[in-house]
């Protein structure tokens, strides 16, 4: 079914935007289970857009228990081709201040126990992931953020840690020594799965704290993150409203054919049940 080309993943607060028309609420089952919540399709500046709260309404799923495969599969099944993901992040650099926005271009994966592929159980695929975010989407986001007057940092590396506990001081200092700019708990496996699903994906990050490496600054707490996120909510909503009308155009990037030459399992060796499962996402390849 084709419901929306644009998907938004993030916290529920960002969806409460005045003047947005709710078109329908979709409850979807996928071959990988249920997504974090029902998907709200809303009309933003005349563009139908699918909204999905990553952690469920009321924030019920910790980062390591978010069913990212179901989230991405559900968005793919309703026709989503581009995803803007929003995330709170900790800063690992002095110049990235709380309330600043960051558009990372690289990821270091420090997660441990998450399902990060659709291709397993008898079918193997190796996707290209050198550039984990869609550069074409970045070319849309950067000028709009500047027009909005946001303090936006780009070309930063995002560390994704397992969580749900925050970093130790030693870990925070280690990540800082690697030259990384920000840290969160949610970009992996979301970004990998979006690439496998051939969906363009970009993450817009909102700095809420200095993690715990900065000696002259209070160490990160959940209370601190929520307070700073609330302060930045209106900026995020305004950015979203300005971005959506510029999306949904022809995709000139390579994201839309990431799987085309990635499946390496011989046809006669493929698990039939896995093939049937994957056909819901990749009917043209299987």
Coordinates of N, CA, C and O in Angstrom, one line a residue, residues 28-169:
X28 N 0.1 -1.8 12.0 CA 0.7 -2.7 11.0 C 1.4 -3.8 11.7 O 2.1 -3.6 12.7
X29 N 1.2 -5.0 11.1 CA 2.0 -6.2 11.5 C 3.0 -6.4 10.4 O 2.7 -6.4 9.2
X30 N 4.3 -6.7 10.8 CA 5.3 -7.1 9.8 C 5.8 -8.5 10.0 O 5.5 -9.1 11.0
X31 N 6.6 -9.0 9.1 CA 7.2 -10.3 9.3 C 8.2 -10.3 10.4 O 8.6 -11.4 10.9
X32 N 8.5 -9.1 11.0 CA 9.5 -9.0 12.1 C 8.8 -8.5 13.3 O 9.4 -8.1 14.3
X33 N 7.5 -8.6 13.4 CA 6.7 -8.2 14.5 C 6.1 -6.9 14.4 O 6.0 -6.3 13.3
X34 N 5.6 -6.3 15.5 CA 4.9 -5.0 15.4 C 5.9 -3.9 15.6 O 6.9 -4.0 16.4
X35 N 5.7 -2.8 15.0 CA 6.6 -1.6 15.2 C 6.3 -1.0 16.6 O 5.4 -1.4 17.3
X36 N 7.1 0.0 16.9 CA 7.0 0.6 18.3 C 5.6 1.1 18.6 O 5.2 1.2 19.8
X37 N 4.9 1.5 17.6 CA 3.5 2.1 17.9 C 2.8 2.1 16.5 O 3.4 1.8 15.5
X38 N 1.6 2.5 16.6 CA 0.9 2.8 15.3 C 1.5 3.9 14.6 O 2.2 4.8 15.2
X39 N 1.3 4.0 13.3 CA 1.9 5.0 12.4 C 0.8 6.0 12.1 O -0.2 5.7 11.6
X40 N 1.1 7.3 12.4 CA 0.2 8.4 12.1 C 0.6 9.0 10.7 O 1.7 9.4 10.5
X41 N -0.3 8.9 9.8 CA -0.1 9.6 8.5 C -0.8 11.0 8.6 O -2.0 11.1 8.9
X42 N 0.0 12.0 8.5 CA -0.5 13.4 8.6 C -0.2 14.2 7.3 O 0.8 13.9 6.7
X43 N -1.0 15.2 7.0 CA -0.7 16.0 5.9 C 0.0 17.3 6.3 O -0.6 18.1 7.1
X44 N 1.2 17.4 5.9 CA 2.1 18.6 6.3 C 2.3 19.4 5.0 O 3.0 19.0 4.1
X45 N 1.8 20.6 5.0 CA 1.9 21.5 3.8 C 1.5 20.8 2.6 O 2.2 20.9 1.5
X46 N 0.5 20.0 2.7 CA -0.1 19.2 1.5 C 0.7 17.9 1.2 O 0.3 17.3 0.2
X47 N 1.7 17.6 2.0 CA 2.4 16.4 1.8 C 2.1 15.3 2.8 O 2.2 15.6 4.0
X48 N 1.7 14.1 2.4 CA 1.4 13.1 3.3 C 2.7 12.5 3.9 O 3.6 12.1 3.2
X49 N 2.7 12.5 5.2 CA 4.0 12.1 5.9 C 3.6 11.1 7.0 O 2.6 11.3 7.8
X50 N 4.5 10.1 7.2 CA 4.2 9.0 8.2 C 5.1 9.3 9.4 O 6.3 9.5 9.3
X51 N 4.5 9.4 10.6 CA 5.1 9.6 11.9 C 5.1 8.4 12.7 O 4.1 7.8 13.0
X52 N 6.3 8.0 13.2 CA 6.5 6.8 14.1 C 7.3 7.2 15.3 O 8.5 7.5 15.1
X53 N 6.8 7.1 16.5 CA 7.6 7.3 17.7 C 8.5 6.1 17.9 O 8.1 5.0 18.1
X54 N 9.8 6.4 17.9 CA 10.8 5.3 18.0 C 10.6 4.4 19.3 O 10.8 3.2 19.2
X55 N 10.4 5.1 20.4 CA 10.3 4.3 21.7 C 8.8 4.1 22.1 O 8.6 3.6 23.2
X56 N 7.9 4.3 21.2 CA 6.5 4.2 21.5 C 6.0 5.4 22.2 O 6.7 6.1 22.9
X57 N 4.7 5.7 22.1 CA 4.1 6.8 22.9 C 4.3 6.5 24.4 O 4.0 5.5 24.9
X58 N 4.8 7.5 25.1 CA 5.0 7.4 26.5 C 6.4 6.8 26.8 O 6.8 6.6 27.9
X59 N 7.2 6.6 25.7 CA 8.6 6.1 25.8 C 8.7 4.8 26.6 O 9.2 4.7 27.8
X60 N 8.1 3.7 26.0 CA 8.0 2.4 26.7 C 9.1 1.4 26.4 O 9.3 0.4 27.1
X61 N 9.9 1.7 25.2 CA 10.9 0.7 24.8 C 12.3 1.4 25.0 O 12.6 2.4 24.4
X62 N 13.2 0.7 25.8 CA 14.6 1.2 25.9 C 15.3 1.0 24.6 O 14.8 0.2 23.7
X63 N 16.4 1.7 24.3 CA 17.0 1.6 23.0 C 17.3 0.2 22.5 O 17.1 -0.1 21.4
X64 N 17.8 -0.7 23.4 CA 18.1 -2.1 23.0 C 16.9 -3.0 22.7 O 17.1 -4.1 22.2
X65 N 15.7 -2.5 23.1 CA 14.5 -3.3 22.8 C 13.6 -2.7 21.8 O 12.5 -3.2 21.5
X66 N 14.0 -1.6 21.1 CA 13.2 -1.0 20.0 C 13.3 -2.0 18.9 O 14.4 -2.5 18.5
X67 N 12.1 -2.4 18.4 CA 12.1 -3.3 17.2 C 12.3 -2.6 15.9 O 11.4 -2.3 15.2
X68 N 13.6 -2.2 15.7 CA 13.9 -1.4 14.5 C 13.6 -2.1 13.2 O 13.2 -1.4 12.2
X69 N 13.7 -3.4 13.2 CA 13.4 -4.1 11.9 C 11.9 -3.9 11.6 O 11.5 -3.7 10.5
X70 N 11.0 -4.1 12.6 CA 9.6 -3.9 12.4 C 9.3 -2.4 12.0 O 8.5 -2.1 11.2
X71 N 10.0 -1.5 12.7 CA 9.8 0.0 12.4 C 10.1 0.3 10.9 O 9.3 0.9 10.2
X72 N 11.3 -0.1 10.5 CA 11.7 0.2 9.1 C 10.8 -0.6 8.1 O 10.4 -0.1 7.1
X73 N 10.5 -1.9 8.4 CA 9.7 -2.7 7.5 C 8.3 -2.1 7.4 O 7.8 -2.0 6.3
X74 N 7.7 -1.6 8.5 CA 6.4 -1.0 8.4 C 6.4 0.2 7.6 O 5.5 0.4 6.7
X75 N 7.4 1.1 7.7 CA 7.5 2.3 6.9 C 7.7 1.9 5.4 O 7.1 2.6 4.5
X76 N 8.5 1.0 5.1 CA 8.7 0.5 3.8 C 7.4 0.0 3.2 O 7.1 0.3 2.0
X77 N 6.6 -0.8 4.0 CA 5.4 -1.4 3.5 C 4.3 -0.4 3.1 O 3.5 -0.6 2.3
X78 N 4.4 0.9 3.7 CA 3.4 1.9 3.4 C 4.0 2.9 2.3 O 3.3 3.9 2.1
X79 N 5.1 2.5 1.7 CA 5.6 3.4 0.6 C 6.6 4.4 1.0 O 7.0 5.2 0.1
X80 N 7.1 4.4 2.2 CA 8.1 5.5 2.6 C 9.4 5.3 1.8 O 9.9 4.1 1.7
X81 N 10.0 6.3 1.3 CA 11.2 6.3 0.5 C 12.3 7.2 1.2 O 13.5 7.0 0.8
X82 N 11.9 8.1 2.1 CA 12.9 8.9 2.7 C 12.5 9.0 4.2 O 11.3 9.2 4.5
X83 N 13.5 8.9 5.1 CA 13.3 9.0 6.5 C 14.1 10.2 7.1 O 15.3 10.2 6.9
X84 N 13.5 11.0 7.9 CA 14.2 12.0 8.7 C 14.0 11.4 10.1 O 12.9 11.3 10.6
X85 N 15.1 11.1 10.8 CA 15.1 10.6 12.2 C 15.6 11.7 13.1 O 16.6 12.4 12.8
X86 N 15.0 11.9 14.2 CA 15.4 12.9 15.2 C 15.9 12.2 16.4 O 15.4 11.1 16.8
X87 N 16.9 12.7 17.0 CA 17.5 12.1 18.2 C 18.2 13.1 19.1 O 18.9 14.0 18.7
X88 N 18.0 12.8 20.4 CA 18.9 13.5 21.4 C 20.2 12.9 21.4 O 20.4 11.7 21.3
X89 N 21.3 13.8 21.6 CA 22.6 13.3 21.6 C 23.4 14.0 22.7 O 23.1 15.1 23.1
X90 N 24.5 13.3 23.2 CA 25.4 14.0 24.0 C 26.6 14.5 23.2 O 27.0 13.9 22.2
X91 N 27.1 15.6 23.6 CA 28.2 16.2 22.9 C 29.6 15.8 23.4 O 29.8 15.6 24.6
X92 N 30.5 15.5 22.5 CA 31.9 15.1 22.8 C 32.9 16.2 22.5 O 34.1 16.0 22.5
X93 N 32.4 17.3 22.1 CA 33.2 18.5 21.7 C 32.7 19.7 22.4 O 31.5 20.0 22.5
X94 N 33.7 20.6 22.8 CA 33.4 21.8 23.5 C 32.5 22.7 22.6 O 31.5 23.3 23.1
X95 N 32.7 22.7 21.3 CA 32.0 23.6 20.4 C 30.6 23.2 20.1 O 29.8 24.0 19.7
X96 N 30.3 21.9 20.4 CA 28.9 21.5 20.2 C 28.2 21.6 21.5 O 28.3 20.8 22.4
X97 N 27.5 22.7 21.6 CA 26.9 23.1 22.9 C 25.5 22.5 23.1 O 24.8 22.2 22.1
X98 N 25.0 22.3 24.3 CA 23.6 21.9 24.5 C 22.7 22.9 23.8 O 22.9 24.1 23.8
X99 N 21.7 22.3 23.1 CA 20.7 23.0 22.3 C 21.1 23.2 20.8 O 20.3 23.6 20.0
X100 N 22.4 22.9 20.5 CA 22.8 22.9 19.1 C 22.3 21.7 18.3 O 22.0 20.7 18.9
X101 N 22.2 21.9 17.0 CA 21.8 20.8 16.1 C 23.0 20.2 15.5 O 24.0 21.0 15.2
X102 N 23.0 18.9 15.2 CA 24.1 18.3 14.6 C 23.6 17.4 13.5 O 22.6 16.6 13.7
X103 N 24.3 17.4 12.3 CA 24.0 16.5 11.2 C 25.2 15.6 11.0 O 26.1 16.0 10.2
X104 N 25.2 14.4 11.6 CA 26.4 13.6 11.5 C 26.5 13.0 10.1 O 25.5 12.8 9.4
X105 N 27.7 12.7 9.7 CA 27.9 12.0 8.4 C 28.6 10.6 8.5 O 28.7 9.9 7.6
X106 N 29.0 10.3 9.8 CA 29.6 9.0 10.0 C 29.1 8.4 11.3 O 28.6 9.1 12.2
X107 N 29.3 7.0 11.5 CA 28.8 6.3 12.7 C 29.9 5.4 13.1 O 30.6 4.7 12.3
X108 N 30.1 5.3 14.4 CA 30.9 4.2 15.0 C 30.0 3.4 15.9 O 29.3 3.9 16.8
X109 N 29.8 2.1 15.5 CA 28.9 1.2 16.2 C 29.5 0.6 17.4 O 30.4 -0.2 17.3
X110 N 28.9 0.9 18.6 CA 29.4 0.3 19.9 C 28.3 -0.5 20.5 O 28.3 -0.8 21.7
X111 N 27.2 -0.9 19.7 CA 26.2 -1.7 20.3 C 26.6 -3.1 20.3 O 27.6 -3.5 19.7
X112 N 25.8 -4.0 21.1 CA 26.2 -5.3 21.4 C 25.2 -6.4 21.1 O 25.5 -7.5 20.8
X113 N 23.9 -6.1 21.2 CA 22.9 -7.1 21.2 C 21.7 -6.9 20.4 O 20.6 -7.3 20.7
X114 N 21.9 -6.2 19.2 CA 20.7 -5.7 18.5 C 20.7 -6.4 17.1 O 21.7 -6.7 16.5
X115 N 19.5 -6.7 16.7 CA 19.3 -7.3 15.3 C 19.4 -6.2 14.3 O 18.6 -5.3 14.2
X116 N 20.5 -6.3 13.5 CA 20.8 -5.2 12.6 C 20.7 -5.5 11.1 O 21.2 -4.8 10.3
X117 N 20.0 -6.6 10.8 CA 19.8 -6.9 9.3 C 18.5 -7.7 9.1 O 18.1 -8.4 10.0
X118 N 18.0 -7.5 7.9 CA 16.9 -8.3 7.5 C 17.3 -9.7 6.9 O 16.6 -10.6 6.8
X119 N 18.6 -9.7 6.5 CA 19.1 -10.8 5.8 C 19.9 -11.8 6.7 O 21.0 -11.6 7.0
X120 N 19.2 -12.9 7.1 CA 19.8 -13.9 7.9 C 18.9 -15.2 7.7 O 18.1 -15.2 6.9
X121 N 19.2 -16.2 8.5 CA 18.4 -17.4 8.4 C 18.3 -18.0 7.0 O 17.3 -18.3 6.5
X122 N 19.5 -18.1 6.3 CA 19.5 -18.7 5.0 C 19.6 -17.8 3.8 O 19.7 -18.3 2.7
X123 N 19.6 -16.5 4.0 CA 19.9 -15.6 2.9 C 20.9 -14.5 3.5 O 20.6 -13.8 4.5
X124 N 22.0 -14.4 2.8 CA 23.1 -13.4 3.2 C 23.1 -12.3 2.2 O 23.1 -12.5 1.0
X125 N 23.2 -11.0 2.7 CA 23.4 -9.9 1.9 C 24.4 -9.0 2.5 O 24.4 -8.8 3.8
X126 N 25.3 -8.4 1.8 CA 26.3 -7.4 2.3 C 26.1 -6.1 1.6 O 26.5 -5.9 0.5
X127 N 25.5 -5.2 2.3 CA 25.2 -3.8 1.7 C 26.4 -2.9 1.9 O 27.2 -3.1 2.8
X128 N 26.6 -1.9 1.0 CA 27.6 -0.9 1.2 C 27.1 0.1 2.2 O 25.9 0.6 2.1
X129 N 27.9 0.4 3.2 CA 27.5 1.3 4.3 C 28.6 2.3 4.6 O 28.7 2.8 5.7
X130 N 29.5 2.6 3.6 CA 30.6 3.5 3.8 C 30.1 4.9 4.2 O 30.6 5.5 5.1
X131 N 29.1 5.3 3.5 CA 28.4 6.6 3.9 C 27.0 6.2 4.4 O 26.1 5.9 3.7
X132 N 26.9 6.2 5.8 CA 25.7 5.6 6.4 C 24.5 6.5 6.3 O 23.3 6.1 6.5
X133 N 24.7 7.8 5.9 CA 23.5 8.7 5.8 C 23.4 9.2 4.3 O 24.4 9.2 3.6
X134 N 22.2 9.5 3.9 CA 22.0 9.9 2.5 C 22.5 11.3 2.3 O 22.0 12.3 2.9
X135 N 23.5 11.5 1.5 CA 24.1 12.8 1.2 C 23.1 13.7 0.5 O 23.1 14.9 0.7
X136 N 22.2 13.1 -0.3 CA 21.2 13.9 -1.0 C 20.3 14.6 0.0 O 19.9 15.8 -0.2
X137 N 19.8 13.9 1.0 CA 19.0 14.5 2.1 C 19.8 15.6 2.8 O 19.2 16.6 3.2
X138 N 21.1 15.3 3.0 CA 21.9 16.4 3.7 C 21.9 17.7 2.9 O 21.8 18.8 3.5
X139 N 21.9 17.5 1.6 CA 21.9 18.7 0.7 C 20.6 19.5 0.8 O 20.5 20.7 0.5
X140 N 19.5 18.8 1.2 CA 18.2 19.5 1.5 C 18.2 20.1 2.9 O 17.8 21.2 3.1
X141 N 18.7 19.4 3.9 CA 18.6 19.8 5.3 C 19.5 21.0 5.6 O 19.0 22.0 6.2
X142 N 20.7 21.0 5.1 CA 21.7 22.1 5.5 C 21.2 23.5 5.2 O 21.2 24.3 6.1
X143 N 20.8 23.8 3.9 CA 20.4 25.2 3.6 C 19.1 25.5 4.4 O 18.9 26.7 4.8
X144 N 18.2 24.6 4.6 CA 17.0 24.9 5.3 C 17.3 25.2 6.8 O 16.7 26.2 7.4
X145 N 18.2 24.5 7.4 CA 18.6 24.7 8.8 C 19.2 26.1 8.9 O 19.0 26.8 9.9
X146 N 20.0 26.5 7.9 CA 20.6 27.8 7.9 C 19.6 28.9 7.8 O 19.7 29.9 8.5
X147 N 18.6 28.7 6.9 CA 17.5 29.7 6.8 C 16.7 29.8 8.1 O 16.2 30.9 8.4
X148 N 16.6 28.7 8.9 CA 15.9 28.8 10.1 C 16.8 29.4 11.2 O 16.3 29.6 12.3
X149 N 18.0 29.7 10.9 CA 18.9 30.4 11.9 C 19.4 29.4 13.0 O 19.8 29.9 14.1
X150 N 19.4 28.1 12.7 CA 19.8 27.1 13.7 C 21.3 27.0 13.8 O 22.0 27.2 12.8
X151 N 21.8 26.7 15.0 CA 23.3 26.5 15.1 C 23.5 25.0 14.7 O 23.2 24.1 15.5
X152 N 23.9 24.7 13.5 CA 24.0 23.4 13.0 C 25.5 23.0 12.7 O 26.2 23.7 12.0
X153 N 25.9 21.9 13.3 CA 27.2 21.3 13.1 C 27.1 20.2 12.1 O 26.1 19.4 12.2
X154 N 28.0 20.1 11.1 CA 27.9 19.0 10.2 C 29.3 18.2 10.1 O 30.2 18.6 10.8
X155 N 29.3 17.2 9.3 CA 30.6 16.4 9.2 C 31.1 15.9 10.5 O 32.3 15.8 10.7
X156 N 30.2 15.4 11.4 CA 30.6 14.9 12.6 C 30.4 13.4 12.7 O 29.5 12.8 12.0
X157 N 31.1 12.7 13.5 CA 31.0 11.2 13.7 C 30.1 11.0 14.9 O 30.3 11.6 16.0
X158 N 29.1 10.1 14.8 CA 28.2 9.8 15.8 C 28.5 8.4 16.4 O 28.5 7.4 15.7
X159 N 28.8 8.3 17.7 CA 29.0 7.1 18.4 C 27.6 6.5 18.8 O 26.8 7.3 19.4
X160 N 27.4 5.3 18.5 CA 26.1 4.7 19.0 C 26.5 3.6 20.1 O 27.2 2.6 19.7
X161 N 26.1 3.9 21.3 CA 26.4 3.0 22.4 C 25.2 2.1 22.7 O 24.1 2.4 22.2
X162 N 25.4 1.1 23.5 CA 24.4 0.1 23.8 C 23.3 0.7 24.7 O 22.1 0.6 24.4
X163 N 23.7 1.3 25.8 CA 22.7 1.8 26.8 C 22.1 0.6 27.5 O 22.5 -0.5 27.3
X164 N 21.0 0.8 28.3 CA 20.4 2.1 28.5 C 21.1 3.0 29.5 O 20.8 4.2 29.6
X165 N 22.1 2.5 30.2 CA 22.9 3.4 31.1 C 23.8 4.3 30.2 O 24.2 4.0 29.1
X166 N 24.1 5.5 30.8 CA 25.0 6.4 30.1 C 26.5 5.9 30.2 O 26.7 5.0 30.9
X167 N 27.4 6.6 29.5 CA 28.8 6.2 29.5 C 29.4 6.4 30.9 O 29.0 7.2 31.7
X168 N 30.5 5.6 31.1 CA 31.4 5.9 32.2 C 32.3 7.1 31.8 O 32.4 7.4 30.6
X169 N 33.0 7.7 32.7 CA 33.9 8.8 32.4 C 35.0 8.3 31.4 O 35.4 8.9 30.4

